[in-house]
């Protein structure tokens, strides 16, 4: 079964700095991969998804992610972080027709 | 268009009490899901319903029951609450596993 690992529990960046959140998926056929964001006290919102094709995926709120098969990774990036990006970010993969989530990365943004 | 709604937003129960969490969606989705979110563990699937009239167990179904009342509504019942069920519960709906929309969550504390 597919799974995802988010190695960073907590990341702190300054506003305006670039951001990269890591996600690694387990071995398998081309996975269906997702990034979700959860603002404090809110539900999850889909940022972007990858099924096939172009390995660089654009999402909402200025986020992008790159699928790298050689590294089993699907890292989320943003060139310039805003204070409103402070939230928890979850990587997810479809496995056996179910959505399997990583443990999340909490992003803190300093002014 | 309200999307996915959940009631209540907050609930405190004593050990052994029962309660039902309600979820409704107005997007005409066939599939609905219940997840729990615990610190450091991401979201874990409790039960899901692929279509009206069907329900299936997810990763952590013990201690819970569900009812797919109609296409719009999917409820989660705790028959005898335990402190281990203290969590944030999310309902989601979608046309398929890879397209899920989440509600705002119910924060449940069992004392």
Coordinates of N, CA and C in Angstrom, one line a residue:
Chain A
X1 N 0.8 -1.2 0.0 CA 0.0 0.0 0.0 C 0.9 1.2 0.0
X2 N 0.4 2.3 -0.7 CA 1.1 3.5 -0.7 C 1.0 4.3 0.6
X3 N 2.1 5.0 0.9 CA 2.0 5.9 2.1 C 2.9 7.1 1.8
X4 N 2.7 8.2 2.6 CA 3.5 9.4 2.4 C 4.2 9.7 3.8
X5 N 5.4 10.3 3.7 CA 6.1 10.7 4.9 C 6.4 12.2 4.7
X6 N 6.1 12.9 5.8 CA 6.5 14.3 5.9 C 7.6 14.5 7.0
X7 N 8.8 14.6 6.6 CA 9.9 14.5 7.6 C 10.0 15.7 8.5
X8 N 9.4 16.8 8.2 CA 9.5 18.1 9.0 C 8.2 18.3 9.7
X9 N 8.3 18.3 11.1 CA 7.0 18.5 11.9 C 6.7 19.9 11.9
X10 N 7.7 20.8 12.0 CA 7.5 22.2 12.2 C 8.6 23.0 11.4
X11 N 8.2 24.0 10.7 CA 9.1 24.8 9.9 C 8.8 26.3 10.2
X12 N 9.8 27.1 10.4 CA 9.6 28.5 10.6 C 10.4 29.3 9.5
X13 N 9.7 30.2 8.9 CA 10.3 31.1 7.9 C 9.9 32.5 8.1
X14 N 10.7 33.4 7.5 CA 10.4 34.8 7.6 C 9.5 35.2 6.4
X15 N 8.6 36.1 6.6 CA 7.7 36.6 5.6 C 8.6 37.1 4.4
X16 N 8.2 36.7 3.2 CA 9.0 37.0 2.0 C 10.0 36.0 1.6
X17 N 10.4 35.1 2.5 CA 11.3 34.1 2.2 C 10.7 33.0 1.4
X18 N 11.5 32.2 0.7 CA 11.0 31.0 0.0 C 10.7 29.9 0.9
X19 N 9.9 29.0 0.4 CA 9.4 27.8 1.2 C 9.5 26.5 0.4
X20 N 10.0 25.5 1.1 CA 9.9 24.1 0.5 C 9.5 23.2 1.6
X21 N 8.3 22.5 1.4 CA 7.9 21.5 2.4 C 8.1 20.1 1.7
X22 N 8.6 19.2 2.5 CA 9.0 17.9 1.9 C 7.9 16.9 2.0
X23 N 7.8 16.0 1.0 CA 6.9 14.9 1.1 C 7.5 13.8 0.3
X24 N 7.6 12.6 0.9 CA 8.1 11.4 0.2 C 7.1 10.3 0.2
X25 N 6.9 9.7 -1.0 CA 5.9 8.6 -1.1 C 6.6 7.3 -1.2
X26 N 5.9 6.3 -0.8 CA 6.5 4.9 -0.8 C 6.4 4.4 -2.2
X27 N 7.2 3.3 -2.4 CA 7.3 2.7 -3.8 C 6.0 2.3 -4.3
X28 N 5.8 2.4 -5.6 CA 4.6 1.9 -6.2 C 4.5 2.5 -7.6
X29 N 3.4 2.1 -8.3 CA 3.1 2.7 -9.6 C 2.9 4.2 -9.4
X30 N 2.8 4.9 -10.5 CA 2.6 6.4 -10.5 C 1.5 6.7 -9.5
X31 N 1.8 7.4 -8.5 CA 0.8 7.7 -7.4 C 0.0 8.9 -7.8
X32 N -1.2 8.9 -7.2 CA -2.0 10.2 -7.2 C -1.6 10.9 -5.9
X33 N -1.1 12.1 -6.0 CA -0.5 12.8 -4.9 C -1.2 14.2 -4.7
X34 N -1.3 14.6 -3.5 CA -2.0 15.8 -3.2 C -1.3 16.6 -2.1
X35 N -1.5 17.9 -2.1 CA -1.2 18.8 -0.9 C -2.5 19.5 -0.5
X36 N -2.7 19.4 0.8 CA -3.8 20.1 1.5 C -3.2 21.1 2.5
X37 N -4.0 22.2 2.7 CA -3.6 23.2 3.8 C -4.8 23.3 4.8
X38 N -4.4 23.4 6.0 CA -5.4 23.5 7.1 C -5.1 24.8 7.9
X39 N -5.8 25.8 7.8 CA -5.7 27.0 8.6 C -6.2 26.7 10.0
X40 N -5.7 27.5 11.0 CA -6.2 27.2 12.4 C -7.7 27.2 12.5
X41 N -8.2 26.1 13.1 CA -9.6 26.0 13.3 C -10.5 25.7 12.1
X42 N -9.8 25.4 11.0 CA -10.6 25.2 9.7 C -10.4 23.8 9.2
X43 N -11.2 23.5 8.2 CA -11.1 22.2 7.5 C -9.9 22.2 6.6
X44 N -9.8 21.2 5.8 CA -8.7 21.1 4.8 C -9.1 21.6 3.5
X45 N -8.2 22.3 2.8 CA -8.4 22.9 1.5 C -7.4 22.3 0.6
X46 N -7.8 21.8 -0.6 CA -6.9 21.3 -1.6 C -6.1 22.4 -2.2
X47 N -4.7 22.3 -2.2 CA -3.8 23.2 -2.8 C -3.5 22.8 -4.3
X48 N -3.2 21.5 -4.4 CA -2.9 21.1 -5.8 C -2.9 19.5 -5.8
X49 N -2.8 19.0 -7.0 CA -2.8 17.5 -7.1 C -2.0 17.1 -8.3
X50 N -1.5 15.9 -8.3 CA -0.7 15.3 -9.4 C -1.2 13.9 -9.7
X51 N -1.6 13.7 -11.0 CA -2.0 12.4 -11.4 C -1.1 11.8 -12.4
X52 N -0.7 12.7 -13.4 CA 0.2 12.2 -14.4 C 0.6 13.5 -15.2
X53 N 1.5 13.3 -16.2 CA 1.8 14.4 -17.1 C 2.9 15.3 -16.6
X54 N 2.8 16.6 -16.8 CA 3.8 17.5 -16.4 C 4.1 17.4 -14.9
X55 N 5.4 17.2 -14.6 CA 5.8 16.9 -13.2 C 5.8 18.2 -12.3
X56 N 5.7 19.3 -12.9 CA 5.5 20.6 -12.1 C 4.1 21.0 -12.1
X57 N 3.5 21.0 -10.9 CA 2.1 21.3 -10.8 C 1.8 22.6 -10.1
X58 N 1.0 23.4 -10.7 CA 0.6 24.7 -10.1 C -0.6 24.6 -9.3
X59 N -0.7 25.2 -8.2 CA -1.9 25.2 -7.4 C -2.4 26.6 -7.1
X60 N -3.3 26.6 -6.0 CA -3.8 27.9 -5.6 C -2.9 28.6 -4.7
X61 N -3.1 29.9 -4.5 CA -2.4 30.7 -3.5 C -0.9 30.8 -3.8
X62 N -0.5 30.6 -5.1 CA 0.9 30.7 -5.5 C 1.8 29.5 -5.2
X63 N 1.2 28.4 -4.8 CA 2.0 27.2 -4.5 C 2.2 26.4 -5.8
X64 N 3.3 25.7 -5.7 CA 3.6 24.7 -6.8 C 4.2 23.5 -6.1
X65 N 4.2 22.3 -6.8 CA 4.9 21.1 -6.3 C 5.5 20.4 -7.5
X66 N 6.6 19.7 -7.3 CA 7.2 19.0 -8.3 C 7.3 17.5 -8.0
X67 N 6.8 16.7 -8.9 CA 6.9 15.2 -8.7 C 8.2 14.8 -9.3
X68 N 9.0 14.1 -8.4 CA 10.3 13.5 -8.8 C 10.3 12.0 -8.5
X69 N 10.1 11.3 -9.6 CA 10.1 9.8 -9.4 C 11.4 9.3 -8.9
X70 N 12.5 9.8 -9.3 CA 13.8 9.3 -8.9 C 14.1 9.5 -7.4
X71 N 13.4 10.5 -6.9 CA 13.6 10.7 -5.4 C 12.4 10.4 -4.6
X72 N 11.3 9.8 -5.3 CA 10.1 9.5 -4.6 C 9.6 10.7 -3.8
X73 N 9.6 11.8 -4.4 CA 9.2 13.0 -3.7 C 8.2 13.9 -4.4
X74 N 7.5 14.6 -3.6 CA 6.5 15.6 -4.2 C 6.5 16.8 -3.2
X75 N 7.5 17.6 -3.4 CA 7.7 18.7 -2.5 C 6.9 19.9 -2.9
X76 N 6.4 20.6 -1.9 CA 5.6 21.8 -2.1 C 6.5 23.1 -2.0
X77 N 6.3 24.0 -2.9 CA 7.2 25.2 -2.9 C 6.3 26.5 -3.0
X78 N 6.9 27.5 -2.5 CA 6.3 28.9 -2.7 C 7.5 29.8 -2.7
X79 N 7.6 30.7 -3.7 CA 8.8 31.6 -3.8 C 8.8 32.7 -2.7
X80 N 7.7 33.1 -2.3 CA 7.7 34.2 -1.3 C 6.5 34.0 -0.4
X81 N 6.8 33.7 0.9 CA 5.7 33.3 1.8 C 5.1 34.6 2.4
X82 N 3.8 34.5 2.6 CA 3.0 35.6 3.2 C 2.6 35.2 4.6
X83 N 2.4 36.1 5.5 CA 2.0 35.8 6.9 C 0.7 34.9 6.9
X84 N -0.1 35.1 5.9 CA -1.4 34.3 5.9 C -1.2 32.8 5.5
X85 N 0.1 32.5 5.1 CA 0.4 31.1 4.8 C 0.6 30.2 6.0
X86 N 0.7 30.9 7.2 CA 0.9 30.1 8.4 C -0.3 29.2 8.6
X87 N 0.0 27.9 8.7 CA -1.0 26.8 8.7 C -0.3 25.5 8.8
X88 N -1.1 24.4 8.8 CA -0.6 23.1 8.7 C -0.8 22.5 7.3
X89 N 0.2 21.9 6.8 CA 0.2 21.4 5.4 C 0.3 19.9 5.4
X90 N -0.6 19.2 4.7 CA -0.6 17.8 4.6 C -0.4 17.3 3.2
X91 N 0.5 16.4 3.1 CA 0.7 15.6 1.8 C -0.2 14.4 1.9
X92 N -0.8 13.9 0.8 CA -1.6 12.8 0.8 C -1.5 12.0 -0.5
X93 N -1.8 10.7 -0.5 CA -1.7 9.8 -1.6 C -2.9 8.9 -1.6
X94 N -3.3 8.5 -2.8 CA -4.4 7.5 -2.9 C -3.8 6.2 -2.9
X95 N -4.3 5.3 -2.0 CA -3.9 3.9 -1.9 C -5.1 3.1 -1.6
X96 N -5.3 2.0 -2.4 CA -6.4 1.1 -2.3 C -7.7 1.9 -2.3
X97 N -7.8 2.9 -3.2 CA -9.0 3.7 -3.3 C -9.3 4.5 -2.1
X98 N -8.3 4.8 -1.2 CA -8.5 5.6 0.0 C -7.4 6.7 0.0
X99 N -7.8 7.8 0.6 CA -6.8 8.9 0.7 C -6.0 8.7 2.0
X100 N -4.7 8.6 1.9 CA -3.8 8.4 3.0 C -3.0 9.7 3.2
X101 N -3.1 10.2 4.4 CA -2.4 11.5 4.7 C -1.1 11.3 5.5
X102 N -0.2 12.2 5.2 CA 1.0 12.3 6.0 C 0.7 12.9 7.4
X103 N 1.7 13.0 8.2 CA 1.4 13.5 9.6 C 1.4 15.0 9.7
X104 N 1.7 15.7 8.6 CA 1.6 17.1 8.6 C 2.9 17.9 8.9
X105 N 3.0 19.1 8.4 CA 4.1 20.1 8.7 C 3.4 21.4 9.1
X106 N 3.7 21.8 10.3 CA 3.2 23.1 10.7 C 4.1 24.2 10.3
X107 N 3.6 25.2 9.6 CA 4.4 26.3 9.1 C 4.1 27.6 9.9
X108 N 5.2 28.1 10.5 CA 5.1 29.4 11.2 C 5.8 30.4 10.4
X109 N 5.2 31.6 10.3 CA 5.8 32.7 9.5 C 6.0 33.9 10.4
X110 N 7.3 34.3 10.5 CA 7.6 35.5 11.2 C 7.7 36.8 10.4
X111 N 7.2 37.9 10.9 CA 7.2 39.1 10.1 C 8.6 39.7 9.9
Chain B
X1 N -24.5 27.9 -1.8 CA -23.8 26.6 -1.8 C -23.0 26.5 -0.6
X2 N -23.4 25.7 0.4 CA -22.7 25.7 1.7 C -21.5 24.7 1.7
X3 N -21.5 23.8 0.7 CA -20.4 22.8 0.7 C -20.7 21.6 1.7
X4 N -19.8 21.4 2.5 CA -19.9 20.3 3.6 C -20.1 21.0 4.9
X5 N -21.2 20.7 5.6 CA -21.4 21.3 6.9 C -21.4 20.2 8.0
X6 N -21.0 20.6 9.2 CA -20.9 19.6 10.3 C -21.5 20.2 11.5
X7 N -22.2 19.5 12.3 CA -22.7 19.9 13.6 C -22.5 18.8 14.6
X8 N -22.2 19.1 15.9 CA -21.9 20.5 16.3 C -20.4 20.9 16.0
X9 N -20.0 22.1 16.3 CA -18.6 22.5 16.1 C -17.8 22.0 17.3
X10 N -18.3 22.0 18.5 CA -17.6 21.6 19.7 C -18.5 20.7 20.5
X11 N -18.0 19.8 21.2 CA -18.8 18.9 22.1 C -17.9 18.4 23.2
X12 N -18.4 18.4 24.4 CA -17.7 17.7 25.6 C -18.6 16.6 26.1
X13 N -18.1 15.4 26.2 CA -18.8 14.3 26.7 C -18.1 13.7 27.9
X14 N -18.9 13.0 28.7 CA -18.3 12.2 29.8 C -18.2 10.8 29.2
X15 N -17.2 10.1 29.8 CA -17.0 8.7 29.4 C -18.3 7.9 29.5
X16 N -18.6 7.1 28.5 CA -19.8 6.3 28.5 C -21.0 7.0 27.8
X17 N -21.0 8.3 27.6 CA -22.1 8.9 27.0 C -22.0 8.6 25.5
X18 N -23.2 8.8 24.9 CA -23.3 8.6 23.4 C -23.6 10.0 22.7
X19 N -23.2 10.0 21.5 CA -23.6 11.2 20.7 C -23.5 10.9 19.2
X20 N -24.1 11.7 18.4 CA -24.0 11.6 16.9 C -23.5 12.8 16.3
X21 N -22.5 12.7 15.5 CA -22.0 13.9 14.7 C -22.7 13.9 13.4
X22 N -23.2 15.0 13.0 CA -23.9 15.1 11.7 C -23.1 15.8 10.6
X23 N -23.3 15.3 9.4 CA -22.6 15.9 8.3 C -23.6 15.9 7.1
X24 N -23.5 17.0 6.4 CA -24.4 17.2 5.2 C -23.6 17.9 4.1
X25 N -23.9 17.5 2.9 CA -23.3 18.1 1.7 C -24.3 18.5 0.7
X26 N -24.1 19.6 0.0 CA -25.1 20.0 -1.0 C -24.4 20.0 -2.4
X27 N -23.4 19.2 -2.6 CA -22.7 19.2 -3.9 C -23.1 17.9 -4.8
X28 N -24.1 17.2 -4.3 CA -24.6 16.0 -5.0 C -23.5 15.0 -5.2
X29 N -22.6 14.8 -4.2 CA -21.6 13.9 -4.3 C -22.1 12.5 -3.9
X30 N -21.5 11.5 -4.5 CA -21.9 10.1 -4.1 C -21.2 9.6 -2.9
X31 N -19.9 10.0 -2.8 CA -19.0 9.5 -1.7 C -18.9 10.5 -0.5
X32 N -19.0 9.9 0.7 CA -18.8 10.7 1.9 C -17.9 9.9 2.8
X33 N -17.2 10.7 3.7 CA -16.1 10.1 4.5 C -16.1 10.7 5.9
X34 N -15.7 10.0 6.9 CA -15.4 10.5 8.2 C -14.0 10.2 8.6
X35 N -13.3 11.2 9.0 CA -11.9 11.1 9.5 C -11.8 11.6 10.9
X36 N -10.7 11.2 11.6 CA -10.3 11.8 12.8 C -8.9 12.3 12.7
X37 N -8.7 13.5 13.3 CA -7.3 14.1 13.3 C -6.8 14.2 14.7
X38 N -5.6 13.6 14.9 CA -5.0 13.6 16.2 C -3.6 14.2 16.0
X39 N -3.1 14.9 17.0 CA -1.7 15.5 16.9 C -0.7 14.5 16.5
X40 N 0.1 14.9 15.4 CA 1.2 14.1 15.0 C 0.8 12.8 14.2
X41 N -0.5 12.7 13.9 CA -0.9 11.5 13.2 C -1.7 11.8 11.9
X42 N -1.8 13.0 11.5 CA -2.5 13.3 10.3 C -4.0 13.0 10.4
X43 N -4.6 12.8 9.3 CA -6.0 12.3 9.3 C -6.1 10.9 9.0
X44 N -7.0 10.2 9.8 CA -7.2 8.8 9.6 C -8.6 8.5 9.3
X45 N -8.9 7.6 8.3 CA -10.2 7.3 7.9 C -10.9 6.4 8.8
X46 N -12.1 6.8 9.3 CA -12.9 6.0 10.2 C -13.9 5.1 9.4
X47 N -14.7 5.7 8.6 CA -15.7 5.0 7.8 C -15.9 5.9 6.5
X48 N -16.4 5.2 5.5 CA -16.7 5.9 4.3 C -18.0 5.3 3.7
X49 N -18.6 6.0 2.8 CA -19.8 5.6 2.1 C -19.6 5.9 0.6
X50 N -19.4 4.9 -0.2 CA -19.2 5.2 -1.7 C -20.5 5.6 -2.4
X51 N -21.6 5.3 -1.8 CA -22.8 5.7 -2.4 C -23.9 5.5 -1.4
X52 N -25.1 6.1 -1.7 CA -26.2 6.0 -0.8 C -26.5 4.5 -0.5
X53 N -26.7 4.1 0.7 CA -27.0 2.8 1.1 C -25.8 1.9 1.3
X54 N -24.6 2.4 1.2 CA -23.4 1.5 1.4 C -22.5 2.3 2.4
X55 N -21.9 1.5 3.3 CA -20.9 2.0 4.2 C -19.8 1.0 4.3
X56 N -18.5 1.4 4.5 CA -17.4 0.5 4.7 C -16.5 1.1 5.8
X57 N -15.8 0.1 6.4 CA -14.8 0.5 7.4 C -13.6 1.1 6.8
X58 N -13.0 2.0 7.5 CA -11.7 2.6 7.2 C -10.6 2.0 8.0
X59 N -9.6 2.9 8.3 CA -8.5 2.4 9.1 C -8.8 2.3 10.6
X60 N -9.6 3.1 11.2 CA -9.8 3.1 12.6 C -11.3 3.1 13.0
X61 N -12.1 2.0 12.6 CA -13.5 2.0 12.8 C -14.0 1.7 14.2
X62 N -13.1 1.1 15.0 CA -13.6 0.6 16.3 C -14.2 1.7 17.2
X63 N -15.4 1.4 17.8 CA -16.0 2.4 18.7 C -16.9 3.3 18.0
X64 N -17.1 3.2 16.7 CA -17.9 4.1 15.9 C -18.9 3.3 15.0
X65 N -20.0 4.0 14.8 CA -21.0 3.5 13.8 C -21.4 4.6 12.9
X66 N -21.8 4.3 11.7 CA -22.2 5.3 10.7 C -23.5 5.0 10.1
X67 N -24.2 6.1 9.6 CA -25.4 5.9 8.8 C -25.4 6.8 7.7
X68 N -25.6 6.3 6.5 CA -25.8 7.1 5.3 C -27.3 7.3 5.1
X69 N -27.8 8.4 5.7 CA -29.2 8.6 5.8 C -29.9 8.8 4.4
X70 N -29.2 9.5 3.6 CA -29.6 9.8 2.2 C -28.4 10.2 1.4
X71 N -28.5 10.7 0.2 CA -27.3 11.1 -0.5 C -26.6 12.3 0.1
X72 N -27.4 13.1 0.8 CA -26.8 14.4 1.4 C -26.1 14.1 2.7
X73 N -26.6 13.2 3.5 CA -26.2 13.2 5.0 C -25.5 11.9 5.3
X74 N -24.5 12.0 6.2 CA -23.7 10.9 6.6 C -23.4 11.2 8.1
X75 N -23.9 10.4 9.0 CA -23.7 10.6 10.4 C -22.7 9.6 11.0
X76 N -22.1 10.1 12.1 CA -21.1 9.3 12.8 C -21.6 9.2 14.3
X77 N -21.7 8.0 14.8 CA -22.2 7.8 16.2 C -21.2 7.1 17.0
X78 N -21.0 7.7 18.2 CA -20.2 7.1 19.3 C -21.2 6.6 20.3
X79 N -21.3 5.3 20.5 CA -22.2 4.7 21.3 C -21.9 4.8 22.8
X80 N -20.6 4.7 23.1 CA -20.1 4.8 24.5 C -18.7 5.4 24.4
X81 N -18.7 6.8 24.6 CA -17.5 7.5 24.3 C -16.4 7.2 25.3
X82 N -15.2 7.2 24.8 CA -14.0 6.9 25.6 C -13.0 8.1 25.5
X83 N -12.2 8.3 26.5 CA -11.2 9.4 26.3 C -10.3 9.3 25.1
X84 N -10.1 8.0 24.6 CA -9.3 7.9 23.4 C -10.0 8.4 22.2
X85 N -11.2 8.7 22.3 CA -12.0 9.3 21.1 C -11.9 10.8 21.1
X86 N -11.2 11.4 22.1 CA -11.0 12.8 22.0 C -10.2 13.1 20.8
X87 N -10.8 14.0 19.9 CA -10.1 14.2 18.6 C -10.9 15.3 17.9
X88 N -10.4 15.7 16.7 CA -11.2 16.5 15.8 C -11.7 15.7 14.7
X89 N -12.9 15.7 14.4 CA -13.6 14.9 13.4 C -13.9 15.7 12.2
X90 N -13.5 15.2 11.1 CA -13.8 15.8 9.8 C -14.7 14.9 8.9
X91 N -15.6 15.5 8.3 CA -16.4 14.9 7.3 C -16.0 15.4 5.9
X92 N -16.0 14.6 4.9 CA -15.7 15.0 3.6 C -16.6 14.4 2.6
X93 N -16.8 15.0 1.4 CA -17.5 14.4 0.4 C -16.8 14.6 -1.0
X94 N -17.2 13.8 -2.0 CA -16.5 13.9 -3.2 C -17.1 13.0 -4.3
X95 N -16.8 13.3 -5.5 CA -17.2 12.4 -6.6 C -16.4 11.1 -6.6
X96 N -15.2 11.2 -6.1 CA -14.3 10.1 -6.0 C -13.3 10.3 -4.9
X97 N -12.5 9.3 -4.6 CA -11.5 9.3 -3.6 C -10.5 10.5 -3.9
X98 N -10.2 10.8 -5.1 CA -9.2 11.8 -5.4 C -9.8 13.2 -5.5
X99 N -11.0 13.3 -5.1 CA -11.6 14.7 -5.2 C -12.5 14.8 -3.9
X100 N -11.9 15.2 -2.8 CA -12.7 15.3 -1.6 C -12.7 16.7 -1.1
X101 N -13.8 17.1 -0.6 CA -14.0 18.4 0.0 C -14.4 18.3 1.5
X102 N -13.7 19.0 2.3 CA -13.8 18.8 3.7 C -14.7 19.8 4.4
X103 N -15.4 19.4 5.5 CA -16.1 20.3 6.3 C -15.2 20.9 7.3
X104 N -15.7 21.8 8.2 CA -14.9 22.6 9.1 C -14.5 21.8 10.4
X105 N -15.1 20.7 10.6 CA -14.6 19.8 11.7 C -15.5 20.0 13.0
X106 N -15.4 18.9 13.8 CA -16.1 18.9 15.1 C -15.0 18.6 16.1
X107 N -14.8 19.5 17.1 CA -13.8 19.2 18.2 C -14.5 18.5 19.3
X108 N -14.1 17.3 19.6 CA -14.8 16.5 20.6 C -13.8 16.2 21.7
X109 N -14.2 16.4 23.0 CA -13.4 16.1 24.2 C -14.2 15.1 25.0
X110 N -13.6 14.0 25.4 CA -14.3 13.0 26.2 C -13.5 13.0 27.6
X111 N -14.2 13.3 28.6 CA -13.5 13.4 29.9 C -13.8 12.1 30.8

